[in-house]
Amino acid sequence: MEQTNIALLEERIGYTFQKRKFLDIALTHSSYANEMKKNLSSNERQEFLGDAVLSIIVSDYLFHTFHLAEGDLTKLRAAMVCEKSLCEFSEEIGLGGYLKLGRGEEMMGGRTRPSILADAFEALLAAIYLDGGIEPARKFVLGFVVDLLENKEHFAFSDYKTMLQEIIQKNPEEKLSYVLVEESGPDHHKCFVVEVHLNSNVIGRGSGGSKKSAEQAAAREALKLMGQT
C-alpha cells in the first residue's frame, strides 16, 4: 500500500502508528494472505484480540455512563458491537477501500461485505491497541460509540423518564422536575447526581456519567418505589 494512502487512513482514524506492521496485518484479509503464499499474516488473530478490546471498552463506558439494569446494559453493548454497527463504523472511515483481498473475494464484492468490514474494524482496533495501548484504542472506539448512542432509535432499552412522565401526567396538578444536586470528577470522567422531584418531594435519586443518564437513573428509582419496575 502506498505511503500516501496509509497517511490518509491514519488521518481518518486519528491515530499515527509507530509500528506500521500492525496496521498492515489489520488490512490483510485471509483470502489475500492465502493467495500470496508468502507466509503472510492475515487479520484473523488481530480480529480475535480486537473483539475482546472492543468489549471491555464499550462495557466500561456503558457501566460508568448509564446506571441501568444488567439486562439493559447487555442490550446496549450488543447493539454497539454487532456486525451491523461495526460495518457502519468501517464505512465511516472508508476502511473497505484499504483492504487487501484475494482476487476471488475482490470479484465477489468483498470490500462491501458486512462481515469482512466488521472483522477488519476489530482487527484495526487491535492494531491501535498493540501499537499504542488502551487509551488510544478507547479514544478510537468511543468516537463511534458516543455518536451511535445519541441516536436512540437503534436501541430497545427502557426510557424511564418517559415512563415516569406518563404516570404523573395522569394527575395534571402534579409537577415533575429534575434537579442536579452534585457534579464531580475530571472532565473525561464526570459523575452527575440528580434528584427527581414531584412537587416539593424527592421521589428518586440517581447518578451517571452524564446529566441525561443520571436523570434516567433517578426516574428508574422513582418508578421502582412506585412498584412500576
PDB file of C-alpha atoms in Angstrom:
ATOM      1  CA  MET A   1       0.000   0.000   0.000  1.00  0.00           C
ATOM      2  CA  GLU A   2       1.274   3.462  -0.856  1.00  0.00           C
ATOM      3  CA  GLN A   3       2.507   5.668   1.954  1.00  0.00           C
ATOM      4  CA  THR A   4       0.063   8.429   0.978  1.00  0.00           C
ATOM      5  CA  ASN A   5      -2.856   6.041   1.378  1.00  0.00           C
ATOM      6  CA  ILE A   6      -1.586   4.901   4.766  1.00  0.00           C
ATOM      7  CA  ALA A   7      -1.240   8.526   5.882  1.00  0.00           C
ATOM      8  CA  LEU A   8      -4.784   9.265   4.725  1.00  0.00           C
ATOM      9  CA  LEU A   9      -6.167   6.324   6.674  1.00  0.00           C
ATOM     10  CA  GLU A  10      -4.236   7.378   9.780  1.00  0.00           C
ATOM     11  CA  GLU A  11      -5.713  10.842   9.408  1.00  0.00           C
ATOM     12  CA  ARG A  12      -9.201   9.397   9.142  1.00  0.00           C
ATOM     13  CA  ILE A  13      -8.843   7.279  12.271  1.00  0.00           C
ATOM     14  CA  GLY A  14      -6.983   9.944  14.226  1.00  0.00           C
ATOM     15  CA  TYR A  15      -4.017   7.762  15.057  1.00  0.00           C
ATOM     16  CA  THR A  16      -0.453   7.540  13.716  1.00  0.00           C
ATOM     17  CA  PHE A  17       1.224   4.164  14.030  1.00  0.00           C
ATOM     18  CA  GLN A  18       4.718   3.715  15.407  1.00  0.00           C
ATOM     19  CA  LYS A  19       4.830   0.182  14.022  1.00  0.00           C
ATOM     20  CA  ARG A  20       3.033   0.026  10.685  1.00  0.00           C
ATOM     21  CA  LYS A  21       3.137  -3.773  10.663  1.00  0.00           C
ATOM     22  CA  PHE A  22       0.093  -3.891  12.943  1.00  0.00           C
ATOM     23  CA  LEU A  23      -1.895  -1.761  10.536  1.00  0.00           C
ATOM     24  CA  ASP A  24      -0.701  -3.781   7.557  1.00  0.00           C
ATOM     25  CA  ILE A  25      -1.869  -7.008   9.194  1.00  0.00           C
ATOM     26  CA  ALA A  26      -5.227  -5.452  10.089  1.00  0.00           C
ATOM     27  CA  LEU A  27      -5.820  -4.690   6.418  1.00  0.00           C
ATOM     28  CA  THR A  28      -4.814  -8.137   5.139  1.00  0.00           C
ATOM     29  CA  HIS A  29      -7.766 -10.460   4.564  1.00  0.00           C
ATOM     30  CA  SER A  30      -7.176 -14.197   4.738  1.00  0.00           C
ATOM     31  CA  SER A  31      -8.065 -14.565   1.028  1.00  0.00           C
ATOM     32  CA  TYR A  32      -5.124 -12.324   0.117  1.00  0.00           C
ATOM     33  CA  ALA A  33      -2.710 -13.994   2.545  1.00  0.00           C
ATOM     34  CA  ASN A  34      -3.617 -17.450   1.211  1.00  0.00           C
ATOM     35  CA  GLU A  35      -3.335 -16.355  -2.390  1.00  0.00           C
ATOM     36  CA  MET A  36       0.101 -14.756  -1.983  1.00  0.00           C
ATOM     37  CA  LYS A  37       1.559 -17.860  -0.277  1.00  0.00           C
ATOM     38  CA  LYS A  38       4.390 -15.911   1.332  1.00  0.00           C
ATOM     39  CA  ASN A  39       3.650 -16.771   4.954  1.00  0.00           C
ATOM     40  CA  LEU A  40       1.710 -13.528   5.267  1.00  0.00           C
ATOM     41  CA  SER A  41      -0.304 -12.968   8.414  1.00  0.00           C
ATOM     42  CA  SER A  42      -3.978 -12.281   7.865  1.00  0.00           C
ATOM     43  CA  ASN A  43      -6.037 -10.099  10.183  1.00  0.00           C
ATOM     44  CA  GLU A  44      -7.820 -13.024  11.865  1.00  0.00           C
ATOM     45  CA  ARG A  45      -5.661 -13.112  15.020  1.00  0.00           C
ATOM     46  CA  GLN A  46      -5.914  -9.358  15.471  1.00  0.00           C
ATOM     47  CA  GLU A  47      -9.654  -9.604  14.921  1.00  0.00           C
ATOM     48  CA  PHE A  48      -9.813 -12.020  17.873  1.00  0.00           C
ATOM     49  CA  LEU A  49      -7.953  -9.567  20.107  1.00  0.00           C
ATOM     50  CA  GLY A  50      -9.907  -6.592  18.806  1.00  0.00           C
ATOM     51  CA  ASP A  51     -13.185  -8.257  19.729  1.00  0.00           C
ATOM     52  CA  ALA A  52     -12.053  -8.526  23.364  1.00  0.00           C
ATOM     53  CA  VAL A  53     -10.679  -4.968  23.479  1.00  0.00           C
ATOM     54  CA  LEU A  54     -13.903  -3.639  21.974  1.00  0.00           C
ATOM     55  CA  SER A  55     -15.996  -5.454  24.561  1.00  0.00           C
ATOM     56  CA  ILE A  56     -14.085  -4.116  27.579  1.00  0.00           C
ATOM     57  CA  ILE A  57     -14.021  -0.527  26.275  1.00  0.00           C
ATOM     58  CA  VAL A  58     -17.729  -0.483  25.474  1.00  0.00           C
ATOM     59  CA  SER A  59     -18.661  -2.285  28.703  1.00  0.00           C
ATOM     60  CA  ASP A  60     -16.619   0.141  30.801  1.00  0.00           C
ATOM     61  CA  TYR A  61     -18.147   3.165  29.083  1.00  0.00           C
ATOM     62  CA  LEU A  62     -21.719   1.923  29.414  1.00  0.00           C
ATOM     63  CA  PHE A  63     -21.195   0.912  33.050  1.00  0.00           C
ATOM     64  CA  HIS A  64     -19.992   4.388  34.021  1.00  0.00           C
ATOM     65  CA  THR A  65     -22.395   6.329  31.807  1.00  0.00           C
ATOM     66  CA  PHE A  66     -25.732   4.542  32.161  1.00  0.00           C
ATOM     67  CA  HIS A  67     -26.998   3.421  35.554  1.00  0.00           C
ATOM     68  CA  LEU A  68     -29.256   0.798  34.015  1.00  0.00           C
ATOM     69  CA  ALA A  69     -30.049  -2.759  34.973  1.00  0.00           C
ATOM     70  CA  GLU A  70     -27.695  -5.520  33.815  1.00  0.00           C
ATOM     71  CA  GLY A  71     -30.131  -6.657  31.143  1.00  0.00           C
ATOM     72  CA  ASP A  72     -30.402  -3.183  29.627  1.00  0.00           C
ATOM     73  CA  LEU A  73     -26.624  -2.740  29.672  1.00  0.00           C
ATOM     74  CA  THR A  74     -26.261  -6.065  27.883  1.00  0.00           C
ATOM     75  CA  LYS A  75     -28.706  -4.960  25.179  1.00  0.00           C
ATOM     76  CA  LEU A  76     -26.839  -1.702  24.693  1.00  0.00           C
ATOM     77  CA  ARG A  77     -23.482  -3.416  24.425  1.00  0.00           C
ATOM     78  CA  ALA A  78     -24.853  -5.949  21.961  1.00  0.00           C
ATOM     79  CA  ALA A  79     -26.093  -3.115  19.766  1.00  0.00           C
ATOM     80  CA  MET A  80     -22.679  -1.445  19.920  1.00  0.00           C
ATOM     81  CA  VAL A  81     -20.620  -4.474  18.941  1.00  0.00           C
ATOM     82  CA  CYS A  82     -22.920  -6.231  16.475  1.00  0.00           C
ATOM     83  CA  GLU A  83     -21.866  -6.757  12.861  1.00  0.00           C
ATOM     84  CA  LYS A  84     -24.225  -4.038  11.596  1.00  0.00           C
ATOM     85  CA  SER A  85     -22.730  -1.353  13.868  1.00  0.00           C
ATOM     86  CA  LEU A  86     -19.120  -2.357  13.190  1.00  0.00           C
ATOM     87  CA  CYS A  87     -19.807  -2.376   9.462  1.00  0.00           C
ATOM     88  CA  GLU A  88     -21.190   1.159   9.736  1.00  0.00           C
ATOM     89  CA  PHE A  89     -18.096   2.257  11.670  1.00  0.00           C
ATOM     90  CA  SER A  90     -15.878   0.827   8.916  1.00  0.00           C
ATOM     91  CA  GLU A  91     -17.871   2.588   6.238  1.00  0.00           C
ATOM     92  CA  GLU A  92     -17.455   5.915   8.044  1.00  0.00           C
ATOM     93  CA  ILE A  93     -13.691   5.741   7.572  1.00  0.00           C
ATOM     94  CA  GLY A  94     -13.822   4.041   4.184  1.00  0.00           C
ATOM     95  CA  LEU A  95     -11.973   1.027   5.544  1.00  0.00           C
ATOM     96  CA  GLY A  96     -13.087  -1.264   2.736  1.00  0.00           C
ATOM     97  CA  GLY A  97     -11.030   0.685   0.233  1.00  0.00           C
ATOM     98  CA  TYR A  98      -7.811  -0.080   2.106  1.00  0.00           C
ATOM     99  CA  LEU A  99      -8.252  -3.829   2.463  1.00  0.00           C
ATOM    100  CA  LYS A 100      -6.016  -6.313   0.680  1.00  0.00           C
ATOM    101  CA  LEU A 101      -8.246  -9.039  -0.738  1.00  0.00           C
ATOM    102  CA  GLY A 102      -7.700 -12.101  -2.871  1.00  0.00           C
ATOM    103  CA  ARG A 103      -8.874 -11.878  -6.485  1.00  0.00           C
ATOM    104  CA  GLY A 104     -11.906 -14.090  -5.883  1.00  0.00           C
ATOM    105  CA  GLU A 105     -13.041 -12.122  -2.848  1.00  0.00           C
ATOM    106  CA  GLU A 106     -12.476  -8.876  -4.728  1.00  0.00           C
ATOM    107  CA  MET A 107     -14.657 -10.048  -7.618  1.00  0.00           C
ATOM    108  CA  MET A 108     -17.429 -11.083  -5.213  1.00  0.00           C
ATOM    109  CA  GLY A 109     -17.634  -7.614  -3.675  1.00  0.00           C
ATOM    110  CA  GLY A 110     -15.644  -8.309  -0.542  1.00  0.00           C
ATOM    111  CA  ARG A 111     -14.893  -4.625   0.045  1.00  0.00           C
ATOM    112  CA  THR A 112     -18.528  -4.010   0.909  1.00  0.00           C
ATOM    113  CA  ARG A 113     -19.311  -7.330   2.577  1.00  0.00           C
ATOM    114  CA  PRO A 114     -20.565  -6.545   6.127  1.00  0.00           C
ATOM    115  CA  SER A 115     -18.780  -9.480   7.788  1.00  0.00           C
ATOM    116  CA  ILE A 116     -15.431  -8.529   6.242  1.00  0.00           C
ATOM    117  CA  LEU A 117     -15.806  -4.867   7.190  1.00  0.00           C
ATOM    118  CA  ALA A 118     -16.835  -5.710  10.755  1.00  0.00           C
ATOM    119  CA  ASP A 119     -13.890  -8.094  11.180  1.00  0.00           C
ATOM    120  CA  ALA A 120     -11.499  -5.530   9.707  1.00  0.00           C
ATOM    121  CA  PHE A 121     -12.712  -2.905  12.180  1.00  0.00           C
ATOM    122  CA  GLU A 122     -11.918  -5.215  15.094  1.00  0.00           C
ATOM    123  CA  ALA A 123      -8.510  -6.014  13.596  1.00  0.00           C
ATOM    124  CA  LEU A 124      -7.807  -2.288  13.189  1.00  0.00           C
ATOM    125  CA  LEU A 125      -8.782  -1.667  16.804  1.00  0.00           C
ATOM    126  CA  ALA A 126      -6.373  -4.411  17.870  1.00  0.00           C
ATOM    127  CA  ALA A 127      -3.657  -2.791  15.765  1.00  0.00           C
ATOM    128  CA  ILE A 128      -4.130   0.504  17.605  1.00  0.00           C
ATOM    129  CA  TYR A 129      -4.155  -1.308  20.947  1.00  0.00           C
ATOM    130  CA  LEU A 130      -0.988  -3.274  20.162  1.00  0.00           C
ATOM    131  CA  ASP A 131       0.810  -0.179  18.920  1.00  0.00           C
ATOM    132  CA  GLY A 132      -0.288   2.407  21.478  1.00  0.00           C
ATOM    133  CA  GLY A 133      -2.148   0.731  24.333  1.00  0.00           C
ATOM    134  CA  ILE A 134      -5.649   1.012  25.730  1.00  0.00           C
ATOM    135  CA  GLU A 135      -6.080   4.795  25.780  1.00  0.00           C
ATOM    136  CA  PRO A 136      -5.754   5.461  22.024  1.00  0.00           C
ATOM    137  CA  ALA A 137      -7.879   2.360  21.446  1.00  0.00           C
ATOM    138  CA  ARG A 138     -10.518   3.774  23.793  1.00  0.00           C
ATOM    139  CA  LYS A 139     -10.450   7.157  22.060  1.00  0.00           C
ATOM    140  CA  PHE A 140     -10.866   5.485  18.676  1.00  0.00           C
ATOM    141  CA  VAL A 141     -13.824   3.322  19.730  1.00  0.00           C
ATOM    142  CA  LEU A 142     -15.689   5.969  21.710  1.00  0.00           C
ATOM    143  CA  GLY A 143     -15.532   8.319  18.742  1.00  0.00           C
ATOM    144  CA  PHE A 144     -18.031   5.973  17.089  1.00  0.00           C
ATOM    145  CA  VAL A 145     -19.918   4.693  20.124  1.00  0.00           C
ATOM    146  CA  VAL A 146     -20.901   8.065  21.595  1.00  0.00           C
ATOM    147  CA  ASP A 147     -22.335   9.219  18.262  1.00  0.00           C
ATOM    148  CA  LEU A 148     -24.286   5.989  17.879  1.00  0.00           C
ATOM    149  CA  LEU A 149     -25.701   6.199  21.397  1.00  0.00           C
ATOM    150  CA  GLU A 150     -27.118   9.644  20.654  1.00  0.00           C
ATOM    151  CA  ASN A 151     -29.341   8.021  18.036  1.00  0.00           C
ATOM    152  CA  LYS A 152     -31.646   6.192  20.450  1.00  0.00           C
ATOM    153  CA  GLU A 153     -33.742   4.613  17.721  1.00  0.00           C
ATOM    154  CA  HIS A 154     -31.032   1.928  17.479  1.00  0.00           C
ATOM    155  CA  PHE A 155     -31.801   0.661  20.935  1.00  0.00           C
ATOM    156  CA  ALA A 156     -34.634  -1.013  22.789  1.00  0.00           C
ATOM    157  CA  PHE A 157     -33.803  -0.161  26.392  1.00  0.00           C
ATOM    158  CA  SER A 158     -36.275   1.446  28.768  1.00  0.00           C
ATOM    159  CA  ASP A 159     -36.767   5.215  28.748  1.00  0.00           C
ATOM    160  CA  TYR A 160     -37.551   5.612  32.423  1.00  0.00           C
ATOM    161  CA  LYS A 161     -38.151   9.373  32.221  1.00  0.00           C
ATOM    162  CA  THR A 162     -40.908   8.899  29.664  1.00  0.00           C
ATOM    163  CA  MET A 163     -42.462   6.081  31.695  1.00  0.00           C
ATOM    164  CA  LEU A 164     -42.482   8.256  34.819  1.00  0.00           C
ATOM    165  CA  GLN A 165     -43.881  11.254  32.953  1.00  0.00           C
ATOM    166  CA  GLU A 166     -46.735   9.171  31.535  1.00  0.00           C
ATOM    167  CA  ILE A 167     -47.717   8.090  35.050  1.00  0.00           C
ATOM    168  CA  ILE A 168     -47.505  11.551  36.610  1.00  0.00           C
ATOM    169  CA  GLN A 169     -49.346  13.376  33.822  1.00  0.00           C
ATOM    170  CA  LYS A 170     -52.492  11.440  34.695  1.00  0.00           C
ATOM    171  CA  ASN A 171     -52.761  13.997  37.513  1.00  0.00           C
ATOM    172  CA  PRO A 172     -52.394  17.431  35.822  1.00  0.00           C
ATOM    173  CA  GLU A 173     -51.878  19.239  39.129  1.00  0.00           C
ATOM    174  CA  GLU A 174     -48.683  17.295  39.835  1.00  0.00           C
ATOM    175  CA  LYS A 175     -45.376  18.826  38.728  1.00  0.00           C
ATOM    176  CA  LEU A 176     -42.313  16.728  37.897  1.00  0.00           C
ATOM    177  CA  SER A 177     -38.802  18.223  37.771  1.00  0.00           C
ATOM    178  CA  TYR A 178     -35.179  17.073  37.726  1.00  0.00           C
ATOM    179  CA  VAL A 179     -32.580  18.837  39.873  1.00  0.00           C
ATOM    180  CA  LEU A 180     -28.814  18.490  39.540  1.00  0.00           C
ATOM    181  CA  VAL A 181     -27.527  18.245  43.122  1.00  0.00           C
ATOM    182  CA  GLU A 182     -23.906  17.213  42.601  1.00  0.00           C
ATOM    183  CA  GLU A 183     -21.218  17.205  39.937  1.00  0.00           C
ATOM    184  CA  SER A 184     -17.757  15.749  40.480  1.00  0.00           C
ATOM    185  CA  GLY A 185     -14.763  14.184  38.748  1.00  0.00           C
ATOM    186  CA  PRO A 186     -12.410  15.252  35.941  1.00  0.00           C
ATOM    187  CA  ASP A 187     -13.784  16.340  32.560  1.00  0.00           C
ATOM    188  CA  HIS A 188     -13.170  12.937  30.962  1.00  0.00           C
ATOM    189  CA  HIS A 189     -14.866  11.013  33.782  1.00  0.00           C
ATOM    190  CA  LYS A 190     -17.627  13.189  35.256  1.00  0.00           C
ATOM    191  CA  CYS A 191     -20.200  11.953  37.714  1.00  0.00           C
ATOM    192  CA  PHE A 192     -23.560  13.710  37.995  1.00  0.00           C
ATOM    193  CA  VAL A 193     -26.139  13.217  40.738  1.00  0.00           C
ATOM    194  CA  VAL A 194     -29.740  14.164  40.008  1.00  0.00           C
ATOM    195  CA  GLU A 195     -32.913  14.155  42.096  1.00  0.00           C
ATOM    196  CA  VAL A 196     -36.380  13.869  40.595  1.00  0.00           C
ATOM    197  CA  HIS A 197     -38.937  15.979  42.434  1.00  0.00           C
ATOM    198  CA  LEU A 198     -42.687  15.528  42.498  1.00  0.00           C
ATOM    199  CA  ASN A 199     -43.854  18.986  43.531  1.00  0.00           C
ATOM    200  CA  SER A 200     -41.549  19.607  46.526  1.00  0.00           C
ATOM    201  CA  ASN A 201     -40.890  15.969  47.372  1.00  0.00           C
ATOM    202  CA  VAL A 202     -37.840  13.950  46.305  1.00  0.00           C
ATOM    203  CA  ILE A 203     -39.097  10.689  44.809  1.00  0.00           C
ATOM    204  CA  GLY A 204     -35.887   9.438  43.226  1.00  0.00           C
ATOM    205  CA  ARG A 205     -32.147   9.974  43.104  1.00  0.00           C
ATOM    206  CA  GLY A 206     -29.635   8.714  40.561  1.00  0.00           C
ATOM    207  CA  SER A 207     -26.109   9.167  39.305  1.00  0.00           C
ATOM    208  CA  GLY A 208     -24.414   8.773  35.940  1.00  0.00           C
ATOM    209  CA  GLY A 209     -21.637   9.834  33.613  1.00  0.00           C
ATOM    210  CA  SER A 210     -23.923  12.428  32.012  1.00  0.00           C
ATOM    211  CA  LYS A 211     -26.866  14.507  33.200  1.00  0.00           C
ATOM    212  CA  LYS A 212     -29.199  12.524  30.959  1.00  0.00           C
ATOM    213  CA  SER A 213     -28.108   9.153  32.331  1.00  0.00           C
ATOM    214  CA  ALA A 214     -28.370  10.473  35.911  1.00  0.00           C
ATOM    215  CA  GLU A 215     -31.920  11.647  35.194  1.00  0.00           C
ATOM    216  CA  GLN A 216     -32.778   8.208  33.798  1.00  0.00           C
ATOM    217  CA  ALA A 217     -31.381   6.581  36.939  1.00  0.00           C
ATOM    218  CA  ALA A 218     -33.389   8.921  39.176  1.00  0.00           C
ATOM    219  CA  ALA A 219     -36.571   8.219  37.206  1.00  0.00           C
ATOM    220  CA  ARG A 220     -35.936   4.477  37.450  1.00  0.00           C
ATOM    221  CA  GLU A 221     -35.592   4.697  41.228  1.00  0.00           C
ATOM    222  CA  ALA A 222     -38.880   6.644  41.406  1.00  0.00           C
ATOM    223  CA  LEU A 223     -40.613   4.012  39.303  1.00  0.00           C
ATOM    224  CA  LYS A 224     -39.179   1.264  41.498  1.00  0.00           C
ATOM    225  CA  LEU A 225     -40.564   2.941  44.613  1.00  0.00           C
ATOM    226  CA  MET A 226     -43.948   3.090  42.868  1.00  0.00           C
ATOM    227  CA  GLY A 227     -43.712  -0.597  42.082  1.00  0.00           C
ATOM    228  CA  GLN A 228     -43.545   0.049  38.337  1.00  0.00           C
ATOM    229  CA  THR A 229     -40.205  -1.680  37.536  1.00  0.00           C
TER     230      THR A 229
END
